[in-house]
mmCIF file of C-alpha atoms in Angstrom:
data_model
loop_
_atom_site.group_PDB
_atom_site.id
_atom_site.type_symbol
_atom_site.label_atom_id
_atom_site.label_comp_id
_atom_site.label_asym_id
_atom_site.label_seq_id
_atom_site.Cartn_x
_atom_site.Cartn_y
_atom_site.Cartn_z
ATOM 1 C CA MET A 2 5.016 -45.877 38.995
ATOM 2 C CA SER A 3 3.481 -49.332 39.133
ATOM 3 C CA ASP A 4 5.800 -50.603 36.407
ATOM 4 C CA LEU A 5 8.849 -50.148 38.613
ATOM 5 C CA LYS A 6 7.358 -52.048 41.511
ATOM 6 C CA GLU A 7 7.533 -55.200 39.438
ATOM 7 C CA PRO A 8 10.905 -56.960 39.189
ATOM 8 C CA LEU A 9 12.747 -56.511 35.911
ATOM 9 C CA HIS A 10 12.641 -59.618 33.746
ATOM 10 C CA TYR A 11 15.732 -61.049 32.104
ATOM 11 C CA ALA A 12 16.137 -63.252 29.069
ATOM 12 C CA SER A 13 19.054 -65.589 29.549
ATOM 13 C CA SER A 14 20.133 -69.152 29.047
ATOM 14 C CA LYS A 15 20.730 -69.329 32.794
ATOM 15 C CA PRO A 16 19.697 -67.339 35.884
ATOM 16 C CA VAL A 17 21.034 -63.790 35.922
ATOM 17 C CA ASP A 18 22.953 -63.487 39.155
ATOM 18 C CA ALA A 19 26.492 -63.050 40.353
ATOM 19 C CA GLN A 20 27.343 -66.588 39.299
ATOM 20 C CA THR A 21 26.900 -65.793 35.609
ATOM 21 C CA THR A 22 29.983 -63.613 35.546
ATOM 22 C CA LYS A 23 32.354 -66.033 37.267
ATOM 23 C CA PRO A 24 34.705 -68.222 35.248
ATOM 24 C CA SER A 25 33.979 -71.913 35.215
ATOM 25 C CA ALA A 26 35.919 -73.908 37.762
ATOM 26 C CA GLY A 27 39.276 -74.959 36.442
ATOM 27 C CA LEU A 28 38.980 -72.884 33.267
ATOM 28 C CA HIS A 29 42.315 -71.152 33.762
ATOM 29 C CA ASP A 30 43.988 -74.510 34.485
ATOM 30 C CA ARG A 31 43.201 -75.921 31.036
ATOM 31 C CA SER A 32 46.043 -75.813 28.554
ATOM 32 C CA ILE A 33 45.783 -74.207 25.137
ATOM 33 C CA GLY A 34 46.365 -77.650 23.664
ATOM 34 C CA ALA A 35 43.421 -79.154 25.524
ATOM 35 C CA ILE A 36 41.125 -76.342 24.395
ATOM 36 C CA ILE A 37 42.216 -76.586 20.742
ATOM 37 C CA ALA A 38 41.917 -80.369 20.776
ATOM 38 C CA GLU A 39 38.377 -80.111 22.133
ATOM 39 C CA THR A 40 37.321 -77.305 19.781
ATOM 40 C CA ARG A 41 38.688 -79.029 16.670
ATOM 41 C CA ASN A 42 37.723 -82.553 17.807
ATOM 42 C CA LEU A 43 41.275 -83.807 17.388
ATOM 43 C CA SER A 44 41.815 -87.522 17.791
ATOM 44 C CA ALA A 45 44.398 -88.964 20.169
ATOM 45 C CA ASP A 46 46.672 -89.732 17.202
ATOM 46 C CA GLN A 47 46.401 -86.163 15.917
ATOM 47 C CA VAL A 48 47.190 -84.742 19.341
ATOM 48 C CA GLU A 49 50.236 -87.006 19.568
ATOM 49 C CA ARG A 50 51.452 -85.812 16.149
ATOM 50 C CA VAL A 51 51.080 -82.199 17.261
ATOM 51 C CA LEU A 52 52.974 -82.897 20.487
ATOM 52 C CA GLN A 53 55.767 -84.629 18.595
ATOM 53 C CA TYR A 54 56.004 -81.749 16.105
ATOM 54 C CA GLN A 55 56.024 -79.329 19.052
ATOM 55 C CA ARG A 56 58.875 -81.162 20.817
ATOM 56 C CA GLU A 57 60.975 -81.484 17.672
ATOM 57 C CA ARG A 58 60.809 -77.783 16.865
ATOM 58 C CA GLY A 59 60.524 -76.278 20.329
ATOM 59 C CA ILE A 60 57.353 -74.344 19.526
ATOM 60 C CA ARG A 61 53.961 -73.929 21.176
ATOM 61 C CA PHE A 62 51.126 -76.413 20.755
ATOM 62 C CA GLY A 63 48.995 -73.900 18.865
ATOM 63 C CA GLU A 64 51.791 -73.124 16.423
ATOM 64 C CA ALA A 65 52.361 -76.830 15.830
ATOM 65 C CA ALA A 66 48.653 -77.491 15.285
ATOM 66 C CA VAL A 67 48.465 -74.649 12.744
ATOM 67 C CA ALA A 68 51.602 -75.876 10.950
ATOM 68 C CA LEU A 69 50.124 -79.376 10.622
ATOM 69 C CA GLY A 70 46.796 -78.019 9.368
ATOM 70 C CA TYR A 71 44.814 -79.201 12.389
ATOM 71 C CA ALA A 72 43.907 -75.654 13.448
ATOM 72 C CA ASN A 73 44.085 -72.079 12.208
ATOM 73 C CA ALA A 74 45.155 -68.786 13.745
ATOM 74 C CA GLU A 75 41.594 -67.966 14.787
ATOM 75 C CA ASP A 76 41.368 -71.263 16.682
ATOM 76 C CA VAL A 77 44.466 -70.286 18.655
ATOM 77 C CA LEU A 78 43.079 -66.834 19.484
ATOM 78 C CA GLU A 79 39.781 -68.365 20.537
ATOM 79 C CA ALA A 80 41.605 -70.863 22.760
ATOM 80 C CA LEU A 81 43.618 -68.076 24.383
ATOM 81 C CA SER A 82 40.410 -66.138 24.986
ATOM 82 C CA LYS A 83 38.780 -69.140 26.633
ATOM 83 C CA GLN A 84 41.815 -69.814 28.801
ATOM 84 C CA PHE A 85 41.812 -66.253 30.117
ATOM 85 C CA HIS A 86 38.005 -65.978 30.189
ATOM 86 C CA TYR A 87 38.088 -63.199 27.583
ATOM 87 C CA PRO A 88 34.970 -63.014 25.361
ATOM 88 C CA TYR A 89 35.690 -63.745 21.719
ATOM 89 C CA ALA A 90 32.976 -64.128 19.089
ATOM 90 C CA ALA A 91 32.660 -67.327 17.105
ATOM 91 C CA SER A 92 32.653 -67.036 13.301
ATOM 92 C CA GLU A 93 28.880 -67.451 13.060
ATOM 93 C CA ARG A 94 28.352 -64.712 15.630
ATOM 94 C CA LYS A 95 30.674 -62.337 13.767
ATOM 95 C CA SER A 96 28.535 -62.499 10.642
ATOM 96 C CA ARG A 97 25.420 -61.613 12.651
ATOM 97 C CA SER A 98 26.991 -58.682 14.510
ATOM 98 C CA PRO A 99 29.692 -57.242 12.225
ATOM 99 C CA GLU A 100 29.797 -53.851 13.985
ATOM 100 C CA LEU A 101 31.010 -55.336 17.277
ATOM 101 C CA VAL A 102 34.727 -55.000 16.561
ATOM 102 C CA ALA A 103 35.603 -55.178 20.267
ATOM 103 C CA LEU A 104 34.025 -58.642 20.386
ATOM 104 C CA ASN A 105 34.775 -59.907 16.882
ATOM 105 C CA GLN A 106 38.344 -58.593 16.708
ATOM 106 C CA PRO A 107 39.391 -58.029 20.338
ATOM 107 C CA PHE A 108 43.089 -57.895 19.452
ATOM 108 C CA SER A 109 42.719 -55.308 16.665
ATOM 109 C CA SER A 110 43.844 -51.673 16.747
ATOM 110 C CA GLN A 111 40.207 -50.507 16.764
ATOM 111 C CA ALA A 112 39.449 -52.618 19.828
ATOM 112 C CA GLU A 113 42.539 -51.192 21.513
ATOM 113 C CA VAL A 114 41.177 -47.673 20.960
ATOM 114 C CA PHE A 115 37.974 -48.630 22.762
ATOM 115 C CA ARG A 116 39.974 -50.099 25.643
ATOM 116 C CA GLY A 117 41.890 -46.832 25.934
ATOM 117 C CA ILE A 118 38.639 -44.868 26.127
ATOM 118 C CA ARG A 119 37.322 -47.374 28.660
ATOM 119 C CA SER A 120 40.345 -46.739 30.884
ATOM 120 C CA GLN A 121 39.727 -42.987 30.805
ATOM 121 C CA ILE A 122 36.068 -43.506 31.687
ATOM 122 C CA MET A 123 36.923 -45.847 34.555
ATOM 123 C CA MET A 124 39.260 -43.263 36.080
ATOM 124 C CA ARG A 125 36.787 -40.402 35.756
ATOM 125 C CA LEU A 126 33.449 -42.059 36.442
ATOM 126 C CA TYR A 127 34.026 -44.877 38.913
ATOM 127 C CA ARG A 128 35.582 -43.444 42.040
ATOM 128 C CA GLU A 129 35.650 -45.100 45.422
ATOM 129 C CA GLY A 130 33.010 -43.835 47.807
ATOM 130 C CA GLU A 131 30.865 -42.239 45.105
ATOM 131 C CA PRO A 132 27.450 -43.609 44.093
ATOM 132 C CA ARG A 133 27.239 -45.526 40.850
ATOM 133 C CA ARG A 134 26.094 -43.551 37.843
ATOM 134 C CA ALA A 135 24.969 -44.594 34.406
ATOM 135 C CA LEU A 136 26.783 -43.108 31.424
ATOM 136 C CA ALA A 137 24.838 -41.522 28.565
ATOM 137 C CA ILE A 138 26.547 -41.345 25.173
ATOM 138 C CA ILE A 139 25.282 -38.253 23.362
ATOM 139 C CA SER A 140 25.998 -36.662 19.988
ATOM 140 C CA PRO A 141 24.616 -33.731 17.997
ATOM 141 C CA ASP A 142 23.678 -35.453 14.749
ATOM 142 C CA THR A 143 22.746 -38.714 13.104
ATOM 143 C CA MET A 144 25.539 -40.688 11.411
ATOM 144 C CA ASP A 145 27.988 -39.677 14.153
ATOM 145 C CA GLY A 146 28.570 -43.361 14.947
ATOM 146 C CA LYS A 147 27.028 -43.084 18.407
ATOM 147 C CA SER A 148 25.260 -46.452 18.466
ATOM 148 C CA TYR A 149 28.352 -48.200 17.092
ATOM 149 C CA PHE A 150 30.513 -46.478 19.703
ATOM 150 C CA THR A 151 28.108 -47.225 22.570
ATOM 151 C CA ALA A 152 27.855 -50.903 21.640
ATOM 152 C CA ASN A 153 31.611 -51.436 21.502
ATOM 153 C CA LEU A 154 32.192 -49.459 24.686
ATOM 154 C CA ALA A 155 29.689 -51.729 26.445
ATOM 155 C CA VAL A 156 31.553 -54.791 25.155
ATOM 156 C CA THR A 157 34.894 -53.535 26.479
ATOM 157 C CA LEU A 158 33.361 -52.755 29.878
ATOM 158 C CA ALA A 159 31.882 -56.256 30.020
ATOM 159 C CA GLN A 160 35.287 -57.707 29.132
ATOM 160 C CA LEU A 161 36.489 -56.464 32.523
ATOM 161 C CA GLY A 162 34.198 -59.088 34.048
ATOM 162 C CA GLY A 163 31.661 -56.805 35.727
ATOM 163 C CA ARG A 164 27.951 -57.045 34.946
ATOM 164 C CA THR A 165 27.342 -54.516 32.178
ATOM 165 C CA LEU A 166 24.020 -53.287 30.813
ATOM 166 C CA LEU A 167 23.510 -51.366 27.587
ATOM 167 C CA VAL A 168 20.232 -49.439 27.601
ATOM 168 C CA ASP A 169 18.922 -48.285 24.236
ATOM 169 C CA ALA A 170 17.202 -44.999 25.069
ATOM 170 C CA ASP A 171 17.101 -43.807 21.461
ATOM 171 C CA LEU A 172 13.321 -43.879 21.254
ATOM 172 C CA ARG A 173 13.367 -42.435 17.740
ATOM 173 C CA ARG A 174 15.841 -44.497 15.704
ATOM 174 C CA PRO A 175 16.910 -47.448 17.888
ATOM 175 C CA ARG A 176 19.695 -49.698 16.596
ATOM 176 C CA GLN A 177 21.110 -51.702 19.484
ATOM 177 C CA HIS A 178 18.787 -54.668 18.915
ATOM 178 C CA GLU A 179 20.141 -54.851 15.353
ATOM 179 C CA ILE A 180 23.781 -54.504 16.377
ATOM 180 C CA PHE A 181 23.525 -57.250 19.016
ATOM 181 C CA ASP A 182 20.965 -59.346 17.122
ATOM 182 C CA VAL A 183 18.508 -59.543 20.028
ATOM 183 C CA ALA A 184 14.716 -59.573 20.094
ATOM 184 C CA ASN A 185 12.956 -56.210 20.164
ATOM 185 C CA GLN A 186 9.342 -57.082 20.913
ATOM 186 C CA ALA A 187 9.497 -55.426 24.337
ATOM 187 C CA GLY A 188 11.881 -53.031 26.004
ATOM 188 C CA LEU A 189 12.345 -49.591 27.507
ATOM 189 C CA SER A 190 9.266 -48.063 25.892
ATOM 190 C CA SER A 191 6.996 -50.723 27.374
ATOM 191 C CA ILE A 192 8.500 -50.210 30.841
ATOM 192 C CA LEU A 193 8.043 -46.435 30.683
ATOM 193 C CA SER A 194 4.484 -46.761 29.399
ATOM 194 C CA GLY A 195 3.579 -48.865 32.428
ATOM 195 C CA ARG A 196 3.420 -52.302 30.812
ATOM 196 C CA SER A 197 5.167 -55.144 32.595
ATOM 197 C CA GLU A 198 6.713 -57.330 29.901
ATOM 198 C CA PRO A 199 8.699 -60.565 30.301
ATOM 199 C CA ARG A 200 12.267 -60.923 29.052
ATOM 200 C CA VAL A 201 12.979 -57.217 28.581
ATOM 201 C CA ILE A 202 16.666 -57.421 29.534
ATOM 202 C CA GLN A 203 18.520 -59.886 27.345
ATOM 203 C CA GLN A 204 21.875 -61.517 27.861
ATOM 204 C CA VAL A 205 24.203 -61.202 24.873
ATOM 205 C CA GLU A 206 25.103 -64.551 23.373
ATOM 206 C CA GLY A 207 28.668 -65.542 24.184
ATOM 207 C CA MET A 208 29.110 -62.862 26.867
ATOM 208 C CA ASN A 209 27.922 -63.863 30.318
ATOM 209 C CA SER A 210 28.472 -60.377 31.726
ATOM 210 C CA LEU A 211 26.804 -58.265 29.006
ATOM 211 C CA PHE A 212 23.083 -57.479 28.797
ATOM 212 C CA VAL A 213 20.955 -55.305 26.517
ATOM 213 C CA LEU A 214 17.696 -53.496 27.216
ATOM 214 C CA PRO A 215 16.332 -52.631 23.747
ATOM 215 C CA VAL A 216 13.741 -49.970 23.005
ATOM 216 C CA GLY A 217 10.901 -52.246 21.979
ATOM 217 C CA ALA A 218 8.135 -50.503 20.072
ATOM 218 C CA VAL A 219 9.075 -46.988 18.922
ATOM 219 C CA PRO A 220 6.644 -44.672 20.762
ATOM 220 C CA PRO A 221 4.940 -41.579 19.307
ATOM 221 C CA ASN A 222 5.831 -39.538 22.417
ATOM 222 C CA PRO A 223 9.530 -40.171 23.218
ATOM 223 C CA VAL A 224 10.204 -36.949 25.132
ATOM 224 C CA GLU A 225 7.146 -37.383 27.337
ATOM 225 C CA LEU A 226 8.152 -40.952 28.206
ATOM 226 C CA LEU A 227 11.709 -39.945 29.086
ATOM 227 C CA GLU A 228 10.498 -37.066 31.250
ATOM 228 C CA ARG A 229 8.361 -39.339 33.393
ATOM 229 C CA PRO A 230 9.707 -39.944 36.918
ATOM 230 C CA ALA A 231 9.674 -43.645 36.068
ATOM 231 C CA PHE A 232 12.727 -43.240 33.833
ATOM 232 C CA GLY A 233 14.841 -41.681 36.573
ATOM 233 C CA MET A 234 13.721 -44.365 39.013
ATOM 234 C CA LEU A 235 14.571 -47.056 36.484
ATOM 235 C CA MET A 236 18.080 -45.707 35.887
ATOM 236 C CA ARG A 237 18.781 -45.581 39.619
ATOM 237 C CA GLU A 238 17.544 -49.153 39.993
ATOM 238 C CA LEU A 239 19.690 -50.401 37.112
ATOM 239 C CA ALA A 240 22.779 -48.539 38.345
ATOM 240 C CA GLY A 241 22.397 -50.399 41.622
ATOM 241 C CA LYS A 242 22.028 -53.808 39.985
ATOM 242 C CA PHE A 243 24.831 -53.616 37.415
ATOM 243 C CA ASP A 244 28.496 -52.707 37.653
ATOM 244 C CA HIS A 245 28.321 -50.622 34.473
ATOM 245 C CA VAL A 246 25.323 -49.065 32.717
ATOM 246 C CA VAL A 247 25.845 -47.423 29.317
ATOM 247 C CA VAL A 248 22.975 -45.648 27.577
ATOM 248 C CA ASP A 249 22.490 -44.926 23.878
ATOM 249 C CA THR A 250 20.495 -41.784 23.054
ATOM 250 C CA SER A 251 18.839 -39.934 20.206
ATOM 251 C CA ALA A 252 20.826 -37.323 18.305
ATOM 252 C CA SER A 253 20.325 -33.908 19.895
ATOM 253 C CA LEU A 254 19.017 -32.473 16.613
ATOM 254 C CA TYR A 255 15.738 -34.243 17.396
ATOM 255 C CA GLY A 256 15.178 -32.235 20.562
ATOM 256 C CA ALA A 257 15.707 -32.552 24.294
ATOM 257 C CA ASP A 258 15.908 -36.369 24.432
ATOM 258 C CA ALA A 259 19.686 -36.574 24.892
ATOM 259 C CA SER A 260 19.907 -33.972 27.659
ATOM 260 C CA ILE A 261 16.960 -35.563 29.492
ATOM 261 C CA VAL A 262 18.614 -38.981 29.390
ATOM 262 C CA ALA A 263 21.950 -37.507 30.492
ATOM 263 C CA SER A 264 20.305 -35.815 33.468
ATOM 264 C CA ARG A 265 18.768 -39.123 34.587
ATOM 265 C CA CYS A 266 22.050 -40.989 34.140
ATOM 266 C CA GLY A 267 24.268 -38.596 36.070
ATOM 267 C CA ALA A 268 27.156 -38.681 33.584
ATOM 268 C CA ALA A 269 27.575 -38.077 29.869
ATOM 269 C CA LEU A 270 30.177 -38.484 27.155
ATOM 270 C CA VAL A 271 29.901 -36.453 23.953
ATOM 271 C CA LEU A 272 30.712 -38.095 20.632
ATOM 272 C CA ALA A 273 31.672 -36.002 17.608
ATOM 273 C CA ARG A 274 32.570 -37.137 14.110
ATOM 274 C CA GLN A 275 35.641 -35.874 12.330
ATOM 275 C CA ASP A 276 34.922 -33.630 9.311
ATOM 276 C CA ARG A 277 31.192 -33.845 10.005
ATOM 277 C CA SER A 278 30.189 -32.480 13.416
ATOM 278 C CA ARG A 279 29.663 -28.722 13.537
ATOM 279 C CA VAL A 280 31.291 -26.735 16.336
ATOM 280 C CA LEU A 281 28.081 -24.781 16.981
ATOM 281 C CA ALA A 282 26.042 -27.977 17.337
ATOM 282 C CA LEU A 283 28.586 -29.407 19.776
ATOM 283 C CA GLN A 284 28.556 -26.198 21.803
ATOM 284 C CA GLU A 285 24.760 -26.201 21.974
ATOM 285 C CA LEU A 286 24.799 -29.826 23.105
ATOM 286 C CA THR A 287 27.297 -29.235 25.903
ATOM 287 C CA ASP A 288 25.464 -26.044 26.924
ATOM 288 C CA SER A 289 22.272 -28.090 27.307
ATOM 289 C CA LEU A 290 23.963 -29.976 30.148
ATOM 290 C CA ASP A 291 24.622 -26.817 32.163
ATOM 291 C CA GLY A 292 22.551 -26.548 35.299
ATOM 292 C CA ILE A 293 21.535 -30.200 35.427
ATOM 293 C CA ASN A 294 22.969 -32.823 37.736
ATOM 294 C CA THR A 295 25.218 -34.411 35.101
ATOM 295 C CA THR A 296 28.979 -34.799 34.941
ATOM 296 C CA LEU A 297 30.388 -34.265 31.456
ATOM 297 C CA LEU A 298 33.339 -36.646 31.160
ATOM 298 C CA GLY A 299 34.628 -35.207 27.899
ATOM 299 C CA THR A 300 34.354 -35.460 24.126
ATOM 300 C CA VAL A 301 35.472 -38.295 21.866
ATOM 301 C CA MET A 302 36.272 -37.661 18.204
ATOM 302 C CA ASN A 303 35.117 -40.493 15.958
ATOM 303 C CA GLN A 304 37.550 -40.794 13.061
ATOM 304 C CA TYR A 305 35.871 -43.777 11.390
#
């Protein structure tokens, strides 16, 4: 257990504490016009032309700036996101993490679906007076979209403002480091094998409240690592340090990995894929949770 006696190390552009999730002073007081002018480096003359156009037509600053060609619709959405402290990915970030629809397209119908699922989870999992629990996302097969779903769910939880950690516990086919474009030299496998590594928990670029713990090196003995008491201790420690902890897992077809992770988390959500997941496989997966200290929140059908 020596690995858990050492403090967890974070990779971040600034210290990871409660301050990282608070909006900058005066952020909400800045106007959309001021944000657009700063983002697009508008000159004083250009700002005056926009203001004049705005007054003449009785429209908003953003609409006037777009009409005059000084900004585009994405600039306006980004300015709104900054004003309300709502994470919104820059264009360069979108190309590096195209699967993060909740971050890249936060006002899309797909992102709205994730917010709806988030609301259901919040009502069922986070109840006053109950201890915090991590949430394992489990599915019967590969290609169910589990890693994609887990990543976007983590983004929507972080958009609430609370410190959110995504743990990649898929020790067989990890993908979260690819989805979030973070380093994967060290991670969960090194912690569970007793090696203290620096910078294992990484802050997601552009989201002060979202962190990722990748797998690191893929181990030859995933089940044995997950069954070690160290994993349960780690999950309890993380649940106490973060407001939300979401855990990606291996497909249950590989063995007991998913049910082991779910038992250490305390709560699980099953993901099935429309026209692909077999009823028998889903039943076997849910049956594997019987008799262990895990709350099954429900099943989500992935239609994408």
